[in-house]
Short mmCIF file of C-alpha atoms and ligand atoms in Angstrom, two decimals:
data_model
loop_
_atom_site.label_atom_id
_atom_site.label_comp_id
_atom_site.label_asym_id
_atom_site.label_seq_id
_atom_site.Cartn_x
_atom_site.Cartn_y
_atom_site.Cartn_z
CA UNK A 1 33.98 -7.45 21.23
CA UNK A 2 32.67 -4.96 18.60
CA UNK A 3 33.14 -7.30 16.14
CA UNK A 4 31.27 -9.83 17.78
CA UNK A 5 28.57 -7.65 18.44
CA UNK A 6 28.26 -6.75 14.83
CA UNK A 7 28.25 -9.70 13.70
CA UNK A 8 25.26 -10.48 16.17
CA UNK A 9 23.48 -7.53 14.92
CA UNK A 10 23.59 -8.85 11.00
CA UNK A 11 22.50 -11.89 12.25
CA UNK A 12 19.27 -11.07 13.61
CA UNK A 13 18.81 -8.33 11.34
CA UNK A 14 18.60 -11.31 8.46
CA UNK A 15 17.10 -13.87 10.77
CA UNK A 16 13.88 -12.10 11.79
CA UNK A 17 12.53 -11.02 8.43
CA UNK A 18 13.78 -14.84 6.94
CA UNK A 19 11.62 -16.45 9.97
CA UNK A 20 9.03 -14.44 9.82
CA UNK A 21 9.02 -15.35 5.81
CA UNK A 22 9.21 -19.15 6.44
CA UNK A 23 6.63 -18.79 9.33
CA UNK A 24 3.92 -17.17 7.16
CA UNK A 25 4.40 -19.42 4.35
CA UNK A 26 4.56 -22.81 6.25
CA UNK A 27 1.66 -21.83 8.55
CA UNK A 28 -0.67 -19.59 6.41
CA UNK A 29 0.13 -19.32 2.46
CA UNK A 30 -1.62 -22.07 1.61
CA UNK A 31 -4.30 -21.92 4.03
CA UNK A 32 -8.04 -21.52 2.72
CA UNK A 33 -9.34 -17.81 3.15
CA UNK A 34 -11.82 -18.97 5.40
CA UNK A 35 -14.81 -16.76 4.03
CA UNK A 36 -17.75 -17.08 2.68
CA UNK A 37 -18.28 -15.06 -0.72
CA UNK A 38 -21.35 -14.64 -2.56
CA UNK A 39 -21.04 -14.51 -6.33
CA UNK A 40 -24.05 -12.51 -6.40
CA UNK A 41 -23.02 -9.68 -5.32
CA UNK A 42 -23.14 -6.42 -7.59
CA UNK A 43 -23.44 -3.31 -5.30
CA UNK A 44 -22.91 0.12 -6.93
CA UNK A 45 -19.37 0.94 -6.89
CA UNK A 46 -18.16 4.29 -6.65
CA UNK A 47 -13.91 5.04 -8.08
CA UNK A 48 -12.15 7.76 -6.72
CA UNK A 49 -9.35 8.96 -8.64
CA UNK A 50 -7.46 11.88 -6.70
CA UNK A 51 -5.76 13.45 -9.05
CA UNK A 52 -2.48 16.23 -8.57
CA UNK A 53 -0.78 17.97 -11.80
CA UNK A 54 -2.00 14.46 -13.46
CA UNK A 55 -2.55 15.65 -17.16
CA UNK A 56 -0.48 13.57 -18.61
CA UNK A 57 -2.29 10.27 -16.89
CA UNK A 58 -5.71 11.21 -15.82
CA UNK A 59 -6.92 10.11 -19.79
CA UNK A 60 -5.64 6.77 -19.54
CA UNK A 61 -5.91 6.17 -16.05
CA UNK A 62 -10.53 7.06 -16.87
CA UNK A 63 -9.76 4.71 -20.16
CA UNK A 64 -8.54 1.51 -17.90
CA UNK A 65 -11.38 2.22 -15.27
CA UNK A 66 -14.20 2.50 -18.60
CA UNK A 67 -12.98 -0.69 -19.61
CA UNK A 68 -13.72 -2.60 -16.49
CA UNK A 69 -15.51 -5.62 -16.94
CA UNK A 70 -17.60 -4.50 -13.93
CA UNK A 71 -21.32 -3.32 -15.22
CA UNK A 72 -21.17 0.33 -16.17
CA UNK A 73 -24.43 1.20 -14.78
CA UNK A 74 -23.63 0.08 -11.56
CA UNK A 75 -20.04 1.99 -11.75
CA UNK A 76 -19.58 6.02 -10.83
CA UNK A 77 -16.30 7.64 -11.11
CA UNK A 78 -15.51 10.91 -8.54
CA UNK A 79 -12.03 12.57 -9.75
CA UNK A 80 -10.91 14.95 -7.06
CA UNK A 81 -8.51 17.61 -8.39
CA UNK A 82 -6.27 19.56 -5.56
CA UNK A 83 -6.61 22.43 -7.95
CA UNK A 84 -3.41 21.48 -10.27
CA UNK A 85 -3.64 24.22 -12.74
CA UNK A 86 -2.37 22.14 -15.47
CA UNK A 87 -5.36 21.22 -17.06
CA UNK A 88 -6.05 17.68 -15.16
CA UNK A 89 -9.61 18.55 -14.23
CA UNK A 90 -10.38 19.96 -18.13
CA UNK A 91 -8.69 16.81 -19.58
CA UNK A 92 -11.34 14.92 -17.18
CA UNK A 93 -14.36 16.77 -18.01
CA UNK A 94 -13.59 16.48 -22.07
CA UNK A 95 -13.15 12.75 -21.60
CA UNK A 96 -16.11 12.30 -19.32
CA UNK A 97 -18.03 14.30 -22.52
CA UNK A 98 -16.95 12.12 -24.60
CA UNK A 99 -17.90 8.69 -22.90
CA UNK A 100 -21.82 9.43 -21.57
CA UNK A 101 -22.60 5.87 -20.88
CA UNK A 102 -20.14 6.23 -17.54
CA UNK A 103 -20.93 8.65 -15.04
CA UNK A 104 -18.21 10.40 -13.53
CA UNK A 105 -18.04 13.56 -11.80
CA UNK A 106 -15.07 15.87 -11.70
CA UNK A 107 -14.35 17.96 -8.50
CA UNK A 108 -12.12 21.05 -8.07
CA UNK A 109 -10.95 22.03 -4.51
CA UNK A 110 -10.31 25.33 -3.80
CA UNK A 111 -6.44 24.57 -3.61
CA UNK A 112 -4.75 21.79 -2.74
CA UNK A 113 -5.18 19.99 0.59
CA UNK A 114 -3.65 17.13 0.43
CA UNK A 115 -4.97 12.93 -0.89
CA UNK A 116 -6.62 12.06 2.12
CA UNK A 117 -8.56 15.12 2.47
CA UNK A 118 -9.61 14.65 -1.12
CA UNK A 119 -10.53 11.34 -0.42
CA UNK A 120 -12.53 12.34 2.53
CA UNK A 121 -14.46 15.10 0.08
CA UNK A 122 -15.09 12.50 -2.12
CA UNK A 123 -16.75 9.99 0.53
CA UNK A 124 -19.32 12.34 1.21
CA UNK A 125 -20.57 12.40 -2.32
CA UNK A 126 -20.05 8.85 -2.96
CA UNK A 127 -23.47 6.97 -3.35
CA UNK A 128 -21.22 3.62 -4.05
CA UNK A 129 -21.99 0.81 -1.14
CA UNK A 130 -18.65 0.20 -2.38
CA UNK A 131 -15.46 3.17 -2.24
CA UNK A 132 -12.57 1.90 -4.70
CA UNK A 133 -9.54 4.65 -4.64
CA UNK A 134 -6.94 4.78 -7.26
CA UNK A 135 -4.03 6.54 -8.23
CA UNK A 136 -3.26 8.54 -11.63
CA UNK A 137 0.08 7.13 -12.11
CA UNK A 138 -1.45 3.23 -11.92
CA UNK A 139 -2.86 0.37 -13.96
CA UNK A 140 -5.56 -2.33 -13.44
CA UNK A 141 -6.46 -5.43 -15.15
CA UNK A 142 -10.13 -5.61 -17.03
CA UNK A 143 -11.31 -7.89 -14.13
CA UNK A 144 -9.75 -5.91 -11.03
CA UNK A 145 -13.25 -4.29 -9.96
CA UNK A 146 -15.40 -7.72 -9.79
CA UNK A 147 -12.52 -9.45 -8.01
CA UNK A 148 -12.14 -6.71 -5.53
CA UNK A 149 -16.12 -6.46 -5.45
CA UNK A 150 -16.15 -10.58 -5.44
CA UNK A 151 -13.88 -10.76 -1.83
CA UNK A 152 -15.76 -7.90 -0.16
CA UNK A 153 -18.91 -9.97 -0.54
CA UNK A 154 -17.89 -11.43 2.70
CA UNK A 155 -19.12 -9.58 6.01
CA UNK A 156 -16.34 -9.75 7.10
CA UNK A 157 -14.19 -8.62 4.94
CA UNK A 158 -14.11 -4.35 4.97
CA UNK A 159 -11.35 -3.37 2.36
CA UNK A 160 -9.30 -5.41 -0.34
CA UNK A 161 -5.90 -4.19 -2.10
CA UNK A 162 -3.92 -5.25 -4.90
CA UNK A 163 -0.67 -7.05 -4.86
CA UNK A 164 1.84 -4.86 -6.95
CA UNK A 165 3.74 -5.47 -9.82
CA UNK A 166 6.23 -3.04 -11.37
CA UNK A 167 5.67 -1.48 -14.45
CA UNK A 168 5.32 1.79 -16.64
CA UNK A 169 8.48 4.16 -16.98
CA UNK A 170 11.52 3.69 -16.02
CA UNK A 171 11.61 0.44 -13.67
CA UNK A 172 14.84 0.47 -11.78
CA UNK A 173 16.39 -3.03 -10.71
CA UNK A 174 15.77 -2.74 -6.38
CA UNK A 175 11.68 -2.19 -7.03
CA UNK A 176 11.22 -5.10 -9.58
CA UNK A 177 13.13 -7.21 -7.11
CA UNK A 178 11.31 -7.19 -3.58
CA UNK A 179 8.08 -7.30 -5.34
CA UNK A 180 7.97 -11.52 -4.96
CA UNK A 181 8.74 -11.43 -1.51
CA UNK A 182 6.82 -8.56 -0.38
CA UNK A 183 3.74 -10.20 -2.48
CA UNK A 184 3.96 -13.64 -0.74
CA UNK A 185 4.07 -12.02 2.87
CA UNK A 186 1.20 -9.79 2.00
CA UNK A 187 -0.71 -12.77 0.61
CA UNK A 188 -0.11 -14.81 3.79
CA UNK A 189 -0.81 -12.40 6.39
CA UNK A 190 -4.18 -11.87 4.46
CA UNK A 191 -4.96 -15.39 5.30
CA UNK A 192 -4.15 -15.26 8.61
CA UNK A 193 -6.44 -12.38 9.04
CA UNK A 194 -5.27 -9.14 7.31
CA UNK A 195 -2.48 -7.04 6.27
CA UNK A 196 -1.28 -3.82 7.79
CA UNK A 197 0.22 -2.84 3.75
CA UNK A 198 -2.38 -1.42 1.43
CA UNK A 199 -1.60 0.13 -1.92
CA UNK A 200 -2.99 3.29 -3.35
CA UNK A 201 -2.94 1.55 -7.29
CA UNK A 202 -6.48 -0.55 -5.36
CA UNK A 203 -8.00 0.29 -2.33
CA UNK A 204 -11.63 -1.08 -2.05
CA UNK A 205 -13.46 -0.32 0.80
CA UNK A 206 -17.21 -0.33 2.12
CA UNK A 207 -18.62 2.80 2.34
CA UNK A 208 -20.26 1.96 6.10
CA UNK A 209 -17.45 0.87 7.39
CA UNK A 210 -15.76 4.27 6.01
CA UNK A 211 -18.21 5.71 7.16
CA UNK A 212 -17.73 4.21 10.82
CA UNK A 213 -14.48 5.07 11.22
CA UNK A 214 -14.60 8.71 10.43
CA UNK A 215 -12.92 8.65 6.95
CA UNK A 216 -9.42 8.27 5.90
CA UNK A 217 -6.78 9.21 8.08
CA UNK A 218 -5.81 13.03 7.73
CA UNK A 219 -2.29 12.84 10.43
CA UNK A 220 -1.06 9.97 8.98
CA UNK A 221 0.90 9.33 5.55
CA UNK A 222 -0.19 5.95 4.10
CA UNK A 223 -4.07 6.69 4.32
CA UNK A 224 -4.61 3.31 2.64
CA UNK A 225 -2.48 1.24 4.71
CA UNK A 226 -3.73 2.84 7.86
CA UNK A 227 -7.20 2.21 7.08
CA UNK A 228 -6.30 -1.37 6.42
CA UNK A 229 -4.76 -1.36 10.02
CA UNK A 230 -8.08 0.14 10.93
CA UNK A 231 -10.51 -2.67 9.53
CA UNK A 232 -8.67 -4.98 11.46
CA UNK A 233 -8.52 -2.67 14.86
CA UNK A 234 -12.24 -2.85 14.34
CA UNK A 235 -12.56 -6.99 13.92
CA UNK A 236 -12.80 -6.73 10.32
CA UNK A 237 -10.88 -7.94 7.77
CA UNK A 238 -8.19 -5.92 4.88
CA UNK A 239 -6.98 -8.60 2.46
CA UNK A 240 -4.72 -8.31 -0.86
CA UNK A 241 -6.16 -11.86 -2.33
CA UNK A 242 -4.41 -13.23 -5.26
CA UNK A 243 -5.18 -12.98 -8.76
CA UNK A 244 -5.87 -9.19 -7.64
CA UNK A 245 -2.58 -7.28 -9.13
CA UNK A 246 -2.35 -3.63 -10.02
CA UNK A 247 0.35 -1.91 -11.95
CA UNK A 248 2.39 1.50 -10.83
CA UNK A 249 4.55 3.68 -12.91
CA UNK A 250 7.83 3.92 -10.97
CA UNK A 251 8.81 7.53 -11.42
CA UNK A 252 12.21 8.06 -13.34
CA UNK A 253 13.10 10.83 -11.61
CA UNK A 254 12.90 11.60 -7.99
CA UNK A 255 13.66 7.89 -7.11
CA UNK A 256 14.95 8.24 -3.92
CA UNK A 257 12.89 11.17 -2.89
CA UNK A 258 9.48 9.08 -3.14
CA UNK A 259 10.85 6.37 -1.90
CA UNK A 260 11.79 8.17 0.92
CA UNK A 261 8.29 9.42 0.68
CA UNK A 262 6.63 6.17 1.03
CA UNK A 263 8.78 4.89 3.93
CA UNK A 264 8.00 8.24 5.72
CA UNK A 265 4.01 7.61 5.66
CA UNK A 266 4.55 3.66 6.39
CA UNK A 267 6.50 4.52 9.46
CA UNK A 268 3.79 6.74 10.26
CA UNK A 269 1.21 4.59 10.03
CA UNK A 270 3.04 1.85 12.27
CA UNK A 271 3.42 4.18 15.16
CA UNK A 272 -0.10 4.91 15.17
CA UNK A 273 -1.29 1.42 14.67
CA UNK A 274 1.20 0.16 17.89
CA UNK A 275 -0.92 2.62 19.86
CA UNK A 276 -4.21 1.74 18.68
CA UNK A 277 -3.68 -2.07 19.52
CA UNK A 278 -4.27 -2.67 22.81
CA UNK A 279 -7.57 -2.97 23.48
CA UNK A 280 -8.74 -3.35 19.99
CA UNK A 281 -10.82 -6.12 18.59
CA UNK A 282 -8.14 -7.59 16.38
CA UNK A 283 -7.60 -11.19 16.71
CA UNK A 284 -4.81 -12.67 18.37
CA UNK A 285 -3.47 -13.30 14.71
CA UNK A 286 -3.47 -10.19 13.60
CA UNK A 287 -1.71 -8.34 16.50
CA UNK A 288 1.16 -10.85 15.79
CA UNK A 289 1.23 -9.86 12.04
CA UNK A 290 1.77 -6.15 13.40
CA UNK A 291 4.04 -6.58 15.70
CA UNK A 292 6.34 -8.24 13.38
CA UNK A 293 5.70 -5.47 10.81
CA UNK A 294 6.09 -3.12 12.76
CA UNK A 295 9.24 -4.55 14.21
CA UNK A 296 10.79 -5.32 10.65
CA UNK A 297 9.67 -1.24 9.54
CA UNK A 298 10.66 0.40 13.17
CA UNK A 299 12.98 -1.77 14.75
CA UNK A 300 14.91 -4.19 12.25
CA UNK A 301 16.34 -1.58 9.88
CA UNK A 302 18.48 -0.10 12.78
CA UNK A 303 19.79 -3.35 13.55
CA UNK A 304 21.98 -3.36 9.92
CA UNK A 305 23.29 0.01 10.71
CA UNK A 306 24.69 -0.34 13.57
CA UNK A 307 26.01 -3.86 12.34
CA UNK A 308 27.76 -2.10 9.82
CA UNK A 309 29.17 0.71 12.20
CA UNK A 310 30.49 -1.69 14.80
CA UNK A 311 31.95 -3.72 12.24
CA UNK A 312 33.48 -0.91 10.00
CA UNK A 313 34.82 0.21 13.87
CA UNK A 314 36.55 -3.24 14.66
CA UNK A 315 37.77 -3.41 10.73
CA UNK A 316 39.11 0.02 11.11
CA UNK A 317 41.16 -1.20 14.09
CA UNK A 318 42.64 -4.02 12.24
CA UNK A 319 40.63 -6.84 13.49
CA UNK A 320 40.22 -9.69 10.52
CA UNK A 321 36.77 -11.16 11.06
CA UNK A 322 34.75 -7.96 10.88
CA UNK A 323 36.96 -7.13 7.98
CA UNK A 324 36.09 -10.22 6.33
CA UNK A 325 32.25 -9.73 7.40
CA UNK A 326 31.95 -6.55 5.98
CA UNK A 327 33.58 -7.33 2.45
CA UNK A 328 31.46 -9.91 1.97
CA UNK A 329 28.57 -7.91 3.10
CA UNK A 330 29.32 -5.47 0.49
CA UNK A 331 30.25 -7.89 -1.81
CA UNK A 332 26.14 -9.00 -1.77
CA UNK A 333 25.66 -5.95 -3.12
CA UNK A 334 26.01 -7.16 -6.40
CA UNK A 335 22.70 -9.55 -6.15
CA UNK A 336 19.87 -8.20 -6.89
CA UNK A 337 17.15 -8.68 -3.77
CA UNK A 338 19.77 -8.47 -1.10
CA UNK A 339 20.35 -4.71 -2.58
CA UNK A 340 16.89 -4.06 -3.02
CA UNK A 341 16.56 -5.16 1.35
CA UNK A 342 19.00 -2.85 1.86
CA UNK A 343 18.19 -0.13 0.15
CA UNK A 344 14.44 -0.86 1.56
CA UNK A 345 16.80 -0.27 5.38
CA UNK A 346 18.30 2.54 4.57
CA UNK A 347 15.53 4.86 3.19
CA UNK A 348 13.64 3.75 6.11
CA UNK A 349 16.05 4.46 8.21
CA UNK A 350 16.17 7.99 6.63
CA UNK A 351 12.54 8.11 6.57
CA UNK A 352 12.81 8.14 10.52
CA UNK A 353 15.02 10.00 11.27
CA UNK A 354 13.06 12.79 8.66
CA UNK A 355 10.19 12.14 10.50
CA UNK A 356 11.23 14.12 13.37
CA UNK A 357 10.62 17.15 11.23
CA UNK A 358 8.84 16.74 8.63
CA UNK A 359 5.32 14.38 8.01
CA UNK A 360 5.27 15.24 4.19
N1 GDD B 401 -6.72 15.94 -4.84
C1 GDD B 401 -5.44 15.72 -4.55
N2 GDD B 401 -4.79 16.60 -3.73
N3 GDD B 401 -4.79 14.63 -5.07
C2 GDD B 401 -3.49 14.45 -4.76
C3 GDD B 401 -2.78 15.32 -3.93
C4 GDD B 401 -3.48 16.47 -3.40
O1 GDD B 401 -2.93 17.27 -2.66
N4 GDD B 401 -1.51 14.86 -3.83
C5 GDD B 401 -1.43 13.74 -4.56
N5 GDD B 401 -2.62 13.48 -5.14
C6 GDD B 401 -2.95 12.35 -6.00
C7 GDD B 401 -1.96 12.10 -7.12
O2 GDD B 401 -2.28 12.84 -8.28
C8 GDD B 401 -2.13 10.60 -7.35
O3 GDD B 401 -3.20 10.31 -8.20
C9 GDD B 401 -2.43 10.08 -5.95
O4 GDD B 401 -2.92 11.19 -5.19
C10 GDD B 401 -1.20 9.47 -5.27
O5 GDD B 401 -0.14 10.41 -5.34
P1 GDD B 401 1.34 9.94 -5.68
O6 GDD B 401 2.20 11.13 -5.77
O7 GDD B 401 1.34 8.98 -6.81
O8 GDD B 401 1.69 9.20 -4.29
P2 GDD B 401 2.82 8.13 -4.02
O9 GDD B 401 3.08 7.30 -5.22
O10 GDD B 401 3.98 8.76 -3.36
O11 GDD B 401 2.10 7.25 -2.88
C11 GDD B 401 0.96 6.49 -3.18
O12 GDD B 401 1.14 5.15 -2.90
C12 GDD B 401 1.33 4.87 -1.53
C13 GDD B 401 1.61 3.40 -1.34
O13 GDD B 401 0.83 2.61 -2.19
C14 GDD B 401 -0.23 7.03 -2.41
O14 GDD B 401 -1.40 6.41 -2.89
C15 GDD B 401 -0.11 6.77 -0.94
O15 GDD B 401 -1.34 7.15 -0.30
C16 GDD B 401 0.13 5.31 -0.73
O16 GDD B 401 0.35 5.06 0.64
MN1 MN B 402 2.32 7.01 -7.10
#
């Protein structure tokens, strides 16, 4: 009977994210977006780049943003040091010096607060109709700010992200993997309506509707995917369109902590997001695409462990099936994505249960 129930378990543990895949492709990948853009549009823009004991990045990170195809006149750049003390705010100022055709502006806080509390800082200085924040530690391509800029020309549409592709450092196996998967379900929810997963490499926002919503989010983790959840608590729309990709370096060390990290603040923004729903002006549409991701990030990842604890329990007492279920599961191991989906389990999993004690 434990067998049986473990084997139940796996099942649906595979099925729901596999249906949920061939649901969102069949039904909305290759939908039309369903907006209506305006190629004229050239608001000013204004870049945030928070920046933490960033020295080694902040150089290149102002070079990539400088040679944006977007017009530099209409382009500011706000760098918002949590007082690092390695030099990142020095580096900033000497390359702004040296490059007086872009303006940029380089704040110190009195110690460090945290990147949504820079964020905020930066948001009331911005004089951008358009907010775009960026990480140190990521890469765009020449044309990311006038496609970003192009898909927020909608009304409807409050905030656009990137979809990611590895790169930089050290890129272990699991994170090249999941990114084709991850990319198409992002992609297709964005059709439906909008996407609950932002990422820090490219968050575009308006500035009013920033503005509306009080600022990033200062209890919750994944300030850019939260805010995403918030356009679309608000009727609006957070997309990741395609031929928008960004680029982060995957740190080489202190793999598991940051991914640990990440699912921490995802989880986090989840829980708050289920209790926000009800009653909020998100389509239909939309409040399915949450519930499933917040299923598949709360819910699902439980489902494998106790799969493989009621199974290793049956296998233990000598029972063949479970045995064989388990071998083979571990057997998998050895192909690529279905280690990268369990990995992606287990550190949520762990990022749960950490949770409980610490937000990060
Ligand atoms: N001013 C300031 N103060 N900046 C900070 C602080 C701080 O306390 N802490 C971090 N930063 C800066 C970093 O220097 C970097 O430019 C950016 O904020 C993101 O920090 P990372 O350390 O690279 O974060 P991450 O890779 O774990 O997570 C990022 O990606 C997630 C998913 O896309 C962040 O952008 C998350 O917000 C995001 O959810
Ligand atoms: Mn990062």
């Amino acid at each position: 009977a434990l067998g049986a129930a473990g084997l139940a378990l796996s099942l649906a543990h595979f099925a729901f994210p596999l249906a949920y895949y061939a649901y969102l492709k069949a039904r909305w990948l290759g939908r039309p977006w369903g907006l209506r853009l305006d190629p004229g549009y050239r608001p000013r823009v204004t870049v945030v780049v928070p920046t933490y004991m960033e020295r080694g990045l902040i150089e290149g990170k102002l070079e990539n943003v400088y040679e944006q195809d977007y017009p530099r006149e209409l382009l500011e750049v706000l760098v918002v040091d949590g007082a690092s003390g390695d030099g990142t705010a020095e580096a900033a100022r000497e390359w702004a010096g040296r490059h007086g055709d872009l303006r940029v502006e380089v704040v110190v806080e009195p110690a460090r607060r945290g990147k949504a509390p820079a964020l905020n800082e930066a948001l009331r200085r911005a004089r951008g109709e358009v907010v775009v924040v960026t990480d140190a530690d990521s890469l765009w391509p020449r044309s990311a700010l006038s496609e970003a800029v192009k898909w927020l020309s909608d009304e409807r549409v409050a905030a656009v992200s990137c979809l990611k592709l590895p790169g930089g450092g050290t890129v272990p196996g699991v994170e090249e993997a999941y990114r084709g998967f991850y990319n198409t379900v992002r992609l297709a929810e964005s059709k439906a309506w909008s996407t609950p997963v932002f990422h820090g490499e490219l968050a575009a926002f308006k500035r009013g509707f920033l503005e509306e919503i009080g600022g990033f989010p200062t209890d919750v983790g994944a300030d850019d995917s939260y805010t995403a959840v918030a356009a679309a608590l608000a009727g609006l729309r957070a997309i990741t369109p395609d031929g928008l990709a960004c680029v982060e370096y995957v740190p080489g060390r202190g793999y598991a902590a940051w991914r640990t990290r990440r699912a921490q603040h995802l989880v986090q923004s989840f829980a708050k997001a289920l209790r926000r729903l009800r009653g909020s002006r998100a389509p239909g549409r939309f409040k399915a695409v949450l519930l499933a991701e917040a299923y598949l990030h709360l819910v699902n990842p439980w489902l494998l462990l106790s799969a493989a604890a009621l199974l290793a329990a049956s296998a233990a007492a000598g029972m063949v099936l479970p045995a064989a279920a388990l071998a083979l599961g571990a057997l998998l191991l050895l192909y690529k994505p279905y280690r990268a989906w369990v990995a992606t389990q287990a550190f949520l999993v762990i990022a749960m249960v950490r949770n409980l004690w610490t937000k990060e």
